[in-house]
């Protein structure tokens, strides 16, 4: 029996990078709620006492960006000086330009349209070049890898016990990490759990460790996955009082592995937050997950990774690759052919199919964009399984 270990991490909404992701997506949502066709590439930076919102935005909407940023910061829990960062009083700077006309040329009219291929989904070209990956597996009900799924659940539980007052000494910043032991590529047990949480200075490390195990870890992880050899590391440095943007500067897009599959699958390198859906970094990554999840849900594979690649200004993907790691019930080539028949992966079609012009992004800026069961996300639906099965027969 072949054994191996795999580890993934998550972070809470008060992590400085996640604060920035939430600011960027809050700005995006505010713009889309007024002008669904807004072109947005919004980046945020935060550090002690200051947030900076910058980027390229072309829109008919007129919003108060500093007010949106302040609310997003306060919503993370950084809403008083006691926590070291306060969205009510911090400086908020903005520097915004319009989208480059050179990019607009390709997005507003694709190469196919310029060549006379007059199809509604050929209207828009990809907003950038690059490759995007989607993944699914049968390890969990969410069809996600177990390490990242458990890490996210722990991070959400950590935030919950802070917000509901169960552990009222906690502060917004925090990280979780889970190591799973696998046997023949199947999750066997939880080997290690790491939780680092910001806290008030008045509480002892012993209390924190006891409370986190009792109130966060044990209610979250299936006890059948825990055993006498499971290791727990709670605030292993011994102290975590200074956190959030006071403890470390934050930047949009630095948690792309947390946002997706926890390192279990490939990543094309493009961040999601602050980008409107004409940016295939975001929309095509969601589409690739949609494809991969339907393949696994259809029973065509136990594990599946889908790679999509685009050229800027061109509507059709330059390549589509399906890899089932030898777990497919039919050949990967046959599944790839079925994918091409069932899914239209041109950016305009993705936006239409997945309804991506809605203000839905602030809610997914923390705790993962993929594998969410608490939200009705279009790319998590498994409504194409029967079409895929029919296409491979």
mmCIF file of C-alpha atoms in Angstrom:
data_model
loop_
_atom_site.group_PDB
_atom_site.id
_atom_site.type_symbol
_atom_site.label_atom_id
_atom_site.label_comp_id
_atom_site.label_asym_id
_atom_site.label_seq_id
_atom_site.Cartn_x
_atom_site.Cartn_y
_atom_site.Cartn_z
ATOM 1 C CA UNK A 1 0.000 0.000 0.000
ATOM 2 C CA UNK A 2 1.522 3.310 -1.105
ATOM 3 C CA UNK A 3 1.261 6.105 1.464
ATOM 4 C CA UNK A 4 1.933 9.832 1.173
ATOM 5 C CA UNK A 5 1.071 13.078 2.959
ATOM 6 C CA UNK A 6 -0.391 16.268 1.515
ATOM 7 C CA UNK A 7 -0.878 19.630 3.223
ATOM 8 C CA UNK A 8 -3.058 22.651 2.384
ATOM 9 C CA UNK A 9 -3.674 25.932 4.182
ATOM 10 C CA UNK A 10 -6.451 28.490 4.437
ATOM 11 C CA UNK A 11 -6.647 31.958 5.983
ATOM 12 C CA UNK A 12 -9.411 33.924 7.657
ATOM 13 C CA UNK A 13 -11.016 37.098 6.323
ATOM 14 C CA UNK A 14 -8.739 39.156 8.607
ATOM 15 C CA UNK A 15 -5.518 37.985 6.995
ATOM 16 C CA UNK A 16 -3.973 41.120 5.401
ATOM 17 C CA UNK A 17 -3.907 39.653 1.891
ATOM 18 C CA UNK A 18 -7.523 38.574 2.268
ATOM 19 C CA UNK A 19 -8.487 42.041 3.507
ATOM 20 C CA UNK A 20 -7.147 43.345 0.192
ATOM 21 C CA UNK A 21 -8.958 40.671 -1.845
ATOM 22 C CA UNK A 22 -12.202 41.661 -0.153
ATOM 23 C CA UNK A 23 -11.666 45.376 -0.810
ATOM 24 C CA UNK A 24 -11.000 44.685 -4.497
ATOM 25 C CA UNK A 25 -14.041 42.450 -4.897
ATOM 26 C CA UNK A 26 -16.253 44.846 -2.925
ATOM 27 C CA UNK A 27 -15.300 47.585 -5.405
ATOM 28 C CA UNK A 28 -16.006 45.203 -8.298
ATOM 29 C CA UNK A 29 -19.432 44.282 -6.889
ATOM 30 C CA UNK A 30 -20.352 47.919 -6.308
ATOM 31 C CA UNK A 31 -19.553 48.701 -9.940
ATOM 32 C CA UNK A 32 -21.312 45.626 -11.384
ATOM 33 C CA UNK A 33 -24.444 46.346 -9.353
ATOM 34 C CA UNK A 34 -24.812 49.630 -11.291
ATOM 35 C CA UNK A 35 -23.109 48.789 -14.599
ATOM 36 C CA UNK A 36 -22.865 45.028 -15.270
ATOM 37 C CA UNK A 37 -20.558 45.728 -18.212
ATOM 38 C CA UNK A 38 -17.923 47.498 -16.120
ATOM 39 C CA UNK A 39 -14.338 46.663 -17.016
ATOM 40 C CA UNK A 40 -12.464 46.320 -13.764
ATOM 41 C CA UNK A 41 -8.920 45.444 -12.753
ATOM 42 C CA UNK A 42 -8.764 46.631 -9.138
ATOM 43 C CA UNK A 43 -5.808 45.972 -6.839
ATOM 44 C CA UNK A 44 -5.550 46.878 -3.161
ATOM 45 C CA UNK A 45 -2.699 47.280 -0.691
ATOM 46 C CA UNK A 46 -2.963 47.643 3.049
ATOM 47 C CA UNK A 47 -0.454 48.314 5.793
ATOM 48 C CA UNK A 48 -0.447 49.955 9.216
ATOM 49 C CA UNK A 49 -3.076 52.686 9.196
ATOM 50 C CA UNK A 50 -3.524 52.816 5.421
ATOM 51 C CA UNK A 51 -5.215 51.172 2.432
ATOM 52 C CA UNK A 52 -4.506 51.941 -1.224
ATOM 53 C CA UNK A 53 -6.969 51.080 -4.003
ATOM 54 C CA UNK A 54 -5.528 51.223 -7.514
ATOM 55 C CA UNK A 55 -6.123 49.858 -10.980
ATOM 56 C CA UNK A 56 -7.810 50.337 -14.330
ATOM 57 C CA UNK A 57 -11.585 50.785 -14.443
ATOM 58 C CA UNK A 58 -13.894 51.723 -17.309
ATOM 59 C CA UNK A 59 -17.523 52.032 -16.240
ATOM 60 C CA UNK A 60 -20.709 54.086 -16.355
ATOM 61 C CA UNK A 61 -21.043 53.678 -12.589
ATOM 62 C CA UNK A 62 -20.088 56.365 -10.107
ATOM 63 C CA UNK A 63 -19.261 54.960 -6.681
ATOM 64 C CA UNK A 64 -17.506 56.179 -3.546
ATOM 65 C CA UNK A 65 -14.496 53.859 -3.604
ATOM 66 C CA UNK A 66 -13.097 54.931 -0.199
ATOM 67 C CA UNK A 67 -16.485 54.290 1.429
ATOM 68 C CA UNK A 68 -16.701 50.843 -0.194
ATOM 69 C CA UNK A 69 -13.164 50.059 0.968
ATOM 70 C CA UNK A 70 -13.864 51.174 4.533
ATOM 71 C CA UNK A 71 -16.978 49.013 4.787
ATOM 72 C CA UNK A 72 -15.104 46.001 3.400
ATOM 73 C CA UNK A 73 -12.349 46.469 5.995
ATOM 74 C CA UNK A 74 -14.834 46.880 8.845
ATOM 75 C CA UNK A 75 -16.710 43.764 7.728
ATOM 76 C CA UNK A 76 -13.540 41.698 8.253
ATOM 77 C CA UNK A 77 -13.589 42.636 11.941
ATOM 78 C CA UNK A 78 -11.008 45.401 11.781
ATOM 79 C CA UNK A 79 -13.410 48.080 12.956
ATOM 80 C CA UNK A 80 -11.767 49.469 16.070
ATOM 81 C CA UNK A 81 -8.283 50.607 17.126
ATOM 82 C CA UNK A 82 -8.086 47.725 19.616
ATOM 83 C CA UNK A 83 -7.431 45.238 16.802
ATOM 84 C CA UNK A 84 -4.544 47.305 15.417
ATOM 85 C CA UNK A 85 -6.334 48.358 12.220
ATOM 86 C CA UNK A 86 -9.591 50.278 11.878
ATOM 87 C CA UNK A 87 -11.529 50.687 8.651
ATOM 88 C CA UNK A 88 -13.344 53.680 10.128
ATOM 89 C CA UNK A 89 -10.227 55.776 10.652
ATOM 90 C CA UNK A 90 -7.444 54.416 8.431
ATOM 91 C CA UNK A 91 -6.281 56.471 5.456
ATOM 92 C CA UNK A 92 -7.765 55.303 2.143
ATOM 93 C CA UNK A 93 -5.943 56.414 -1.008
ATOM 94 C CA UNK A 94 -7.138 55.797 -4.572
ATOM 95 C CA UNK A 95 -5.390 55.917 -7.923
ATOM 96 C CA UNK A 96 -7.598 54.741 -10.801
ATOM 97 C CA UNK A 97 -7.094 54.881 -14.576
ATOM 98 C CA UNK A 98 -9.286 53.711 -17.458
ATOM 99 C CA UNK A 99 -8.756 50.331 -19.071
ATOM 100 C CA UNK A 100 -6.067 50.437 -21.727
ATOM 101 C CA UNK A 101 -7.562 51.019 -25.197
ATOM 102 C CA UNK A 102 -5.155 48.380 -26.512
ATOM 103 C CA UNK A 103 -6.796 45.759 -24.284
ATOM 104 C CA UNK A 104 -10.281 47.060 -25.110
ATOM 105 C CA UNK A 105 -9.635 46.506 -28.837
ATOM 106 C CA UNK A 106 -9.438 42.749 -28.277
ATOM 107 C CA UNK A 107 -12.101 42.406 -25.616
ATOM 108 C CA UNK A 108 -14.794 44.493 -27.331
ATOM 109 C CA UNK A 109 -14.340 42.803 -30.705
ATOM 110 C CA UNK A 110 -12.653 39.434 -31.021
ATOM 111 C CA UNK A 111 -10.323 38.327 -33.781
ATOM 112 C CA UNK A 112 -13.081 35.995 -34.992
ATOM 113 C CA UNK A 113 -15.527 38.894 -35.395
ATOM 114 C CA UNK A 114 -12.897 40.917 -37.207
ATOM 115 C CA UNK A 115 -12.521 37.950 -39.580
ATOM 116 C CA UNK A 116 -16.264 37.857 -40.283
ATOM 117 C CA UNK A 117 -17.297 35.021 -37.923
ATOM 118 C CA UNK A 118 -20.460 36.797 -36.780
ATOM 119 C CA UNK A 119 -21.616 34.784 -33.789
ATOM 120 C CA UNK A 120 -22.904 36.390 -30.569
ATOM 121 C CA UNK A 121 -20.328 34.512 -28.523
ATOM 122 C CA UNK A 122 -17.556 35.557 -30.877
ATOM 123 C CA UNK A 123 -18.273 39.180 -30.057
ATOM 124 C CA UNK A 124 -15.763 39.379 -27.189
ATOM 125 C CA UNK A 125 -12.197 38.143 -27.148
ATOM 126 C CA UNK A 126 -10.324 36.940 -24.083
ATOM 127 C CA UNK A 127 -9.185 39.805 -21.865
ATOM 128 C CA UNK A 128 -5.727 38.314 -21.498
ATOM 129 C CA UNK A 129 -3.563 35.437 -22.600
ATOM 130 C CA UNK A 130 -2.693 32.575 -20.291
ATOM 131 C CA UNK A 131 -3.721 29.188 -19.007
ATOM 132 C CA UNK A 132 -6.319 28.348 -16.369
ATOM 133 C CA UNK A 133 -6.917 25.114 -14.498
ATOM 134 C CA UNK A 134 -9.948 23.464 -12.964
ATOM 135 C CA UNK A 135 -9.983 20.344 -10.815
ATOM 136 C CA UNK A 136 -12.368 17.937 -9.123
ATOM 137 C CA UNK A 137 -12.046 14.636 -7.270
ATOM 138 C CA UNK A 138 -14.267 12.298 -5.291
ATOM 139 C CA UNK A 139 -12.497 12.707 -1.923
ATOM 140 C CA UNK A 140 -15.243 14.866 -0.403
ATOM 141 C CA UNK A 141 -18.954 15.588 -1.041
ATOM 142 C CA UNK A 142 -17.851 18.942 -2.496
ATOM 143 C CA UNK A 143 -15.728 17.000 -5.045
ATOM 144 C CA UNK A 144 -12.668 18.788 -3.697
ATOM 145 C CA UNK A 145 -9.349 17.646 -2.226
ATOM 146 C CA UNK A 146 -9.743 16.927 1.468
ATOM 147 C CA UNK A 147 -6.805 19.031 2.770
ATOM 148 C CA UNK A 148 -8.077 22.372 1.410
ATOM 149 C CA UNK A 149 -11.692 21.518 2.240
ATOM 150 C CA UNK A 150 -10.870 20.921 5.908
ATOM 151 C CA UNK A 151 -8.535 23.920 6.070
ATOM 152 C CA UNK A 152 -11.338 26.188 4.794
ATOM 153 C CA UNK A 153 -13.853 24.708 7.239
ATOM 154 C CA UNK A 154 -11.469 25.314 10.128
ATOM 155 C CA UNK A 155 -10.859 28.912 9.024
ATOM 156 C CA UNK A 156 -14.601 29.577 8.771
ATOM 157 C CA UNK A 157 -15.179 28.001 12.188
ATOM 158 C CA UNK A 158 -12.376 30.133 13.633
ATOM 159 C CA UNK A 159 -14.128 33.262 12.335
ATOM 160 C CA UNK A 160 -17.511 32.049 13.590
ATOM 161 C CA UNK A 161 -16.446 31.521 17.208
ATOM 162 C CA UNK A 162 -14.903 35.002 17.155
ATOM 163 C CA UNK A 163 -18.027 36.656 15.767
ATOM 164 C CA UNK A 164 -20.595 34.863 17.938
ATOM 165 C CA UNK A 165 -18.628 35.540 21.122
ATOM 166 C CA UNK A 166 -17.795 31.924 21.921
ATOM 167 C CA UNK A 167 -14.126 32.946 22.020
ATOM 168 C CA UNK A 168 -14.422 36.690 22.439
ATOM 169 C CA UNK A 169 -10.681 37.179 22.863
ATOM 170 C CA UNK A 170 -9.966 36.246 19.243
ATOM 171 C CA UNK A 171 -9.151 38.867 16.621
ATOM 172 C CA UNK A 172 -9.704 38.734 12.850
ATOM 173 C CA UNK A 173 -6.351 37.464 11.521
ATOM 174 C CA UNK A 174 -5.770 33.730 11.390
ATOM 175 C CA UNK A 175 -4.438 30.750 9.446
ATOM 176 C CA UNK A 176 -5.285 27.067 9.348
ATOM 177 C CA UNK A 177 -3.431 24.119 7.854
ATOM 178 C CA UNK A 178 -4.274 20.438 7.495
ATOM 179 C CA UNK A 179 -2.051 17.494 6.570
ATOM 180 C CA UNK A 180 -3.820 14.379 5.290
ATOM 181 C CA UNK A 181 -2.254 10.933 5.150
ATOM 182 C CA UNK A 182 -3.202 9.107 1.957
ATOM 183 C CA UNK A 183 -3.110 5.400 1.203
ATOM 184 C CA UNK A 184 -3.313 4.440 -2.473
ATOM 185 C CA UNK A 185 -4.422 8.004 -3.228
ATOM 186 C CA UNK A 186 -7.358 7.782 -0.810
ATOM 187 C CA UNK A 187 -7.533 9.978 2.324
ATOM 188 C CA UNK A 188 -6.888 7.818 5.369
ATOM 189 C CA UNK A 189 -6.549 10.158 8.368
ATOM 190 C CA UNK A 190 -5.672 13.654 9.526
ATOM 191 C CA UNK A 191 -2.024 13.659 10.483
ATOM 192 C CA UNK A 192 -1.485 17.299 11.523
ATOM 193 C CA UNK A 193 -3.624 20.363 12.215
ATOM 194 C CA UNK A 194 -2.109 23.835 12.544
ATOM 195 C CA UNK A 195 -4.126 26.836 13.717
ATOM 196 C CA UNK A 196 -2.584 30.265 14.234
ATOM 197 C CA UNK A 197 -5.003 32.901 15.468
ATOM 198 C CA UNK A 198 -4.669 36.532 16.445
ATOM 199 C CA UNK A 199 -5.802 37.182 20.008
ATOM 200 C CA UNK A 200 -6.015 39.769 22.758
ATOM 201 C CA UNK A 201 -2.953 40.110 24.958
ATOM 202 C CA UNK A 202 -4.800 39.145 28.123
ATOM 203 C CA UNK A 203 -5.249 35.425 27.388
ATOM 204 C CA UNK A 204 -2.775 32.619 28.022
ATOM 205 C CA UNK A 205 -1.407 30.288 25.382
ATOM 206 C CA UNK A 206 -2.709 27.300 27.347
ATOM 207 C CA UNK A 207 -6.246 28.682 27.235
ATOM 208 C CA UNK A 208 -6.003 29.397 23.510
ATOM 209 C CA UNK A 209 -4.748 25.896 22.740
ATOM 210 C CA UNK A 210 -7.443 24.227 24.841
ATOM 211 C CA UNK A 211 -10.216 26.399 23.376
ATOM 212 C CA UNK A 212 -9.142 26.031 19.745
ATOM 213 C CA UNK A 213 -9.036 22.247 19.981
ATOM 214 C CA UNK A 214 -12.396 22.103 21.785
ATOM 215 C CA UNK A 215 -14.299 24.852 19.942
ATOM 216 C CA UNK A 216 -12.736 24.851 16.455
ATOM 217 C CA UNK A 217 -11.010 21.585 15.565
ATOM 218 C CA UNK A 218 -13.175 18.902 17.177
ATOM 219 C CA UNK A 219 -16.532 20.339 15.976
ATOM 220 C CA UNK A 220 -15.158 20.665 12.432
ATOM 221 C CA UNK A 221 -13.227 17.507 11.600
ATOM 222 C CA UNK A 222 -14.920 14.110 11.415
ATOM 223 C CA UNK A 223 -13.672 12.240 14.514
ATOM 224 C CA UNK A 224 -13.100 9.124 12.423
ATOM 225 C CA UNK A 225 -10.250 11.012 10.719
ATOM 226 C CA UNK A 226 -8.555 11.846 14.035
ATOM 227 C CA UNK A 227 -6.563 9.430 16.160
ATOM 228 C CA UNK A 228 -4.066 9.327 19.006
ATOM 229 C CA UNK A 229 -1.231 10.157 16.609
ATOM 230 C CA UNK A 230 -2.842 13.291 15.152
ATOM 231 C CA UNK A 231 -0.660 16.305 15.961
ATOM 232 C CA UNK A 232 -2.023 19.726 16.891
ATOM 233 C CA UNK A 233 -0.008 22.934 16.659
ATOM 234 C CA UNK A 234 -1.921 25.929 18.035
ATOM 235 C CA UNK A 235 -0.144 29.304 17.836
ATOM 236 C CA UNK A 236 3.201 27.493 17.737
ATOM 237 C CA UNK A 237 5.245 30.715 18.045
ATOM 238 C CA UNK A 238 3.611 31.271 21.446
ATOM 239 C CA UNK A 239 2.063 34.686 20.757
ATOM 240 C CA UNK A 240 -0.045 36.293 17.995
ATOM 241 C CA UNK A 241 -1.291 39.657 19.261
ATOM 242 C CA UNK A 242 -0.066 41.881 16.444
ATOM 243 C CA UNK A 243 -1.872 40.817 13.272
ATOM 244 C CA UNK A 244 -3.731 41.974 10.201
ATOM 245 C CA UNK A 245 -2.286 44.899 8.236
ATOM 246 C CA UNK A 246 -0.498 46.103 11.372
ATOM 247 C CA UNK A 247 1.515 42.890 11.529
ATOM 248 C CA UNK A 248 2.106 42.372 7.810
ATOM 249 C CA UNK A 249 1.309 44.330 4.675
ATOM 250 C CA UNK A 250 -1.400 42.892 2.441
ATOM 251 C CA UNK A 251 -1.851 42.755 -1.330
ATOM 252 C CA UNK A 252 -4.627 41.572 -3.632
ATOM 253 C CA UNK A 253 -3.911 38.252 -5.326
ATOM 254 C CA UNK A 254 -1.302 36.748 -3.019
ATOM 255 C CA UNK A 255 -3.493 33.852 -1.883
ATOM 256 C CA UNK A 256 -4.266 32.216 -5.237
ATOM 257 C CA UNK A 257 -3.573 28.704 -3.930
ATOM 258 C CA UNK A 258 -5.863 29.256 -0.931
ATOM 259 C CA UNK A 259 -8.504 30.505 -3.390
ATOM 260 C CA UNK A 260 -8.423 27.312 -5.457
ATOM 261 C CA UNK A 261 -7.227 23.782 -4.621
ATOM 262 C CA UNK A 262 -4.635 24.229 -1.903
ATOM 263 C CA UNK A 263 -1.790 23.212 -4.184
ATOM 264 C CA UNK A 264 -3.372 19.846 -4.991
ATOM 265 C CA UNK A 265 -3.877 20.809 -8.643
ATOM 266 C CA UNK A 266 -2.072 23.073 -11.085
ATOM 267 C CA UNK A 267 -2.586 26.842 -11.144
ATOM 268 C CA UNK A 268 -2.073 29.138 -14.110
ATOM 269 C CA UNK A 269 -0.839 31.961 -11.866
ATOM 270 C CA UNK A 270 -3.599 34.519 -12.406
ATOM 271 C CA UNK A 271 -5.421 35.940 -9.392
ATOM 272 C CA UNK A 272 -9.210 36.322 -9.249
ATOM 273 C CA UNK A 273 -10.134 39.204 -6.963
ATOM 274 C CA UNK A 274 -10.832 42.636 -8.406
ATOM 275 C CA UNK A 275 -11.205 41.380 -11.978
ATOM 276 C CA UNK A 276 -14.395 41.544 -14.015
ATOM 277 C CA UNK A 277 -15.350 38.356 -15.917
ATOM 278 C CA UNK A 278 -13.901 39.461 -19.270
ATOM 279 C CA UNK A 279 -10.605 38.584 -17.583
ATOM 280 C CA UNK A 280 -10.216 34.881 -18.290
ATOM 281 C CA UNK A 281 -7.914 34.583 -15.274
ATOM 282 C CA UNK A 282 -11.168 34.557 -13.365
ATOM 283 C CA UNK A 283 -13.987 33.429 -15.660
ATOM 284 C CA UNK A 284 -12.118 30.608 -17.408
ATOM 285 C CA UNK A 285 -10.794 29.255 -14.095
ATOM 286 C CA UNK A 286 -14.383 29.031 -12.881
ATOM 287 C CA UNK A 287 -15.377 27.411 -16.178
ATOM 288 C CA UNK A 288 -12.577 24.853 -15.899
ATOM 289 C CA UNK A 289 -13.818 23.901 -12.433
ATOM 290 C CA UNK A 290 -17.361 23.642 -13.825
ATOM 291 C CA UNK A 291 -16.157 21.236 -16.507
ATOM 292 C CA UNK A 292 -13.998 19.139 -14.175
ATOM 293 C CA UNK A 293 -16.703 18.877 -11.523
ATOM 294 C CA UNK A 294 -19.300 17.699 -14.036
ATOM 295 C CA UNK A 295 -16.888 15.070 -15.365
ATOM 296 C CA UNK A 296 -16.359 13.625 -11.876
ATOM 297 C CA UNK A 297 -20.034 13.996 -10.923
ATOM 298 C CA UNK A 298 -20.958 12.108 -14.094
ATOM 299 C CA UNK A 299 -18.828 9.171 -12.927
ATOM 300 C CA UNK A 300 -16.475 9.519 -15.900
ATOM 301 C CA UNK A 301 -13.435 9.844 -13.610
ATOM 302 C CA UNK A 302 -12.450 9.829 -9.944
ATOM 303 C CA UNK A 303 -10.016 12.715 -10.451
ATOM 304 C CA UNK A 304 -9.944 15.251 -13.252
ATOM 305 C CA UNK A 305 -7.932 18.323 -14.162
ATOM 306 C CA UNK A 306 -8.948 20.596 -17.030
ATOM 307 C CA UNK A 307 -6.572 23.104 -18.591
ATOM 308 C CA UNK A 308 -7.851 25.943 -20.781
ATOM 309 C CA UNK A 309 -5.573 28.379 -22.608
ATOM 310 C CA UNK A 310 -6.391 31.633 -24.387
ATOM 311 C CA UNK A 311 -4.830 34.304 -26.583
ATOM 312 C CA UNK A 312 -5.747 37.909 -25.806
ATOM 313 C CA UNK A 313 -8.404 39.198 -28.192
ATOM 314 C CA UNK A 314 -9.321 35.699 -29.420
ATOM 315 C CA UNK A 315 -12.614 34.110 -28.389
ATOM 316 C CA UNK A 316 -11.935 30.397 -28.830
ATOM 317 C CA UNK A 317 -9.518 28.666 -26.442
ATOM 318 C CA UNK A 318 -6.220 27.825 -28.096
ATOM 319 C CA UNK A 319 -6.200 24.501 -26.220
ATOM 320 C CA UNK A 320 -8.347 22.288 -23.994
ATOM 321 C CA UNK A 321 -6.711 19.460 -22.039
ATOM 322 C CA UNK A 322 -8.462 16.888 -19.862
ATOM 323 C CA UNK A 323 -6.338 14.715 -17.559
ATOM 324 C CA UNK A 324 -8.049 12.063 -15.432
ATOM 325 C CA UNK A 325 -4.801 10.611 -14.049
ATOM 326 C CA UNK A 326 -5.742 7.176 -15.334
ATOM 327 C CA UNK A 327 -9.050 7.127 -13.422
ATOM 328 C CA UNK A 328 -11.314 7.744 -16.434
ATOM 329 C CA UNK A 329 -13.942 5.227 -17.475
ATOM 330 C CA UNK A 330 -13.153 6.150 -21.089
ATOM 331 C CA UNK A 331 -10.062 7.712 -22.639
ATOM 332 C CA UNK A 332 -9.084 11.287 -21.837
ATOM 333 C CA UNK A 333 -9.258 12.005 -25.564
ATOM 334 C CA UNK A 334 -12.888 10.898 -25.658
ATOM 335 C CA UNK A 335 -13.743 13.010 -22.609
ATOM 336 C CA UNK A 336 -12.005 16.009 -24.207
ATOM 337 C CA UNK A 337 -14.127 15.572 -27.329
ATOM 338 C CA UNK A 338 -17.255 15.421 -25.155
ATOM 339 C CA UNK A 339 -16.220 18.590 -23.328
ATOM 340 C CA UNK A 340 -15.866 20.430 -26.641
ATOM 341 C CA UNK A 341 -19.401 19.333 -27.608
ATOM 342 C CA UNK A 342 -21.101 20.093 -24.299
ATOM 343 C CA UNK A 343 -19.353 23.265 -23.098
ATOM 344 C CA UNK A 344 -18.894 26.525 -25.004
ATOM 345 C CA UNK A 345 -15.698 27.912 -23.537
ATOM 346 C CA UNK A 346 -15.530 31.231 -25.349
ATOM 347 C CA UNK A 347 -15.424 34.080 -22.782
ATOM 348 C CA UNK A 348 -18.790 35.572 -23.763
ATOM 349 C CA UNK A 349 -20.411 32.130 -23.532
ATOM 350 C CA UNK A 350 -18.811 31.468 -20.140
ATOM 351 C CA UNK A 351 -20.055 34.819 -18.829
ATOM 352 C CA UNK A 352 -23.566 34.072 -20.088
ATOM 353 C CA UNK A 353 -23.726 30.440 -18.942
ATOM 354 C CA UNK A 354 -22.309 31.114 -15.472
ATOM 355 C CA UNK A 355 -24.069 34.491 -15.066
ATOM 356 C CA UNK A 356 -20.856 36.246 -14.145
ATOM 357 C CA UNK A 357 -21.950 39.855 -14.554
ATOM 358 C CA UNK A 358 -23.693 39.740 -11.174
ATOM 359 C CA UNK A 359 -22.253 41.304 -7.969
ATOM 360 C CA UNK A 360 -21.384 37.947 -6.395
ATOM 361 C CA UNK A 361 -17.670 38.292 -5.789
ATOM 362 C CA UNK A 362 -17.229 39.903 -2.372
ATOM 363 C CA UNK A 363 -18.877 36.858 -0.774
ATOM 364 C CA UNK A 364 -16.251 34.511 -2.213
ATOM 365 C CA UNK A 365 -13.184 36.682 -1.644
ATOM 366 C CA UNK A 366 -12.439 34.688 1.537
ATOM 367 C CA UNK A 367 -12.676 30.939 2.297
ATOM 368 C CA UNK A 368 -12.257 29.819 -1.307
ATOM 369 C CA UNK A 369 -13.748 30.529 -4.707
ATOM 370 C CA UNK A 370 -14.026 26.804 -5.429
ATOM 371 C CA UNK A 371 -15.972 24.026 -3.699
ATOM 372 C CA UNK A 372 -18.339 26.323 -1.822
ATOM 373 C CA UNK A 373 -21.557 24.719 -0.579
ATOM 374 C CA UNK A 374 -22.754 27.710 1.438
ATOM 375 C CA UNK A 375 -23.437 29.727 -1.733
ATOM 376 C CA UNK A 376 -25.256 28.878 -4.956
ATOM 377 C CA UNK A 377 -22.315 29.372 -7.299
ATOM 378 C CA UNK A 378 -23.031 28.563 -10.934
ATOM 379 C CA UNK A 379 -19.663 26.887 -11.544
ATOM 380 C CA UNK A 380 -20.376 24.443 -8.711
ATOM 381 C CA UNK A 381 -23.500 23.056 -10.369
ATOM 382 C CA UNK A 382 -23.498 19.559 -11.858
ATOM 383 C CA UNK A 383 -26.137 20.137 -14.504
ATOM 384 C CA UNK A 384 -24.129 18.857 -17.477
ATOM 385 C CA UNK A 385 -23.557 15.282 -16.335
ATOM 386 C CA UNK A 386 -26.164 13.632 -18.536
ATOM 387 C CA UNK A 387 -25.008 15.531 -21.614
ATOM 388 C CA UNK A 388 -21.430 14.439 -20.954
ATOM 389 C CA UNK A 389 -22.433 10.801 -20.503
ATOM 390 C CA UNK A 390 -24.398 10.901 -23.745
ATOM 391 C CA UNK A 391 -21.483 12.543 -25.556
ATOM 392 C CA UNK A 392 -18.990 9.779 -24.685
ATOM 393 C CA UNK A 393 -21.232 6.881 -25.735
#
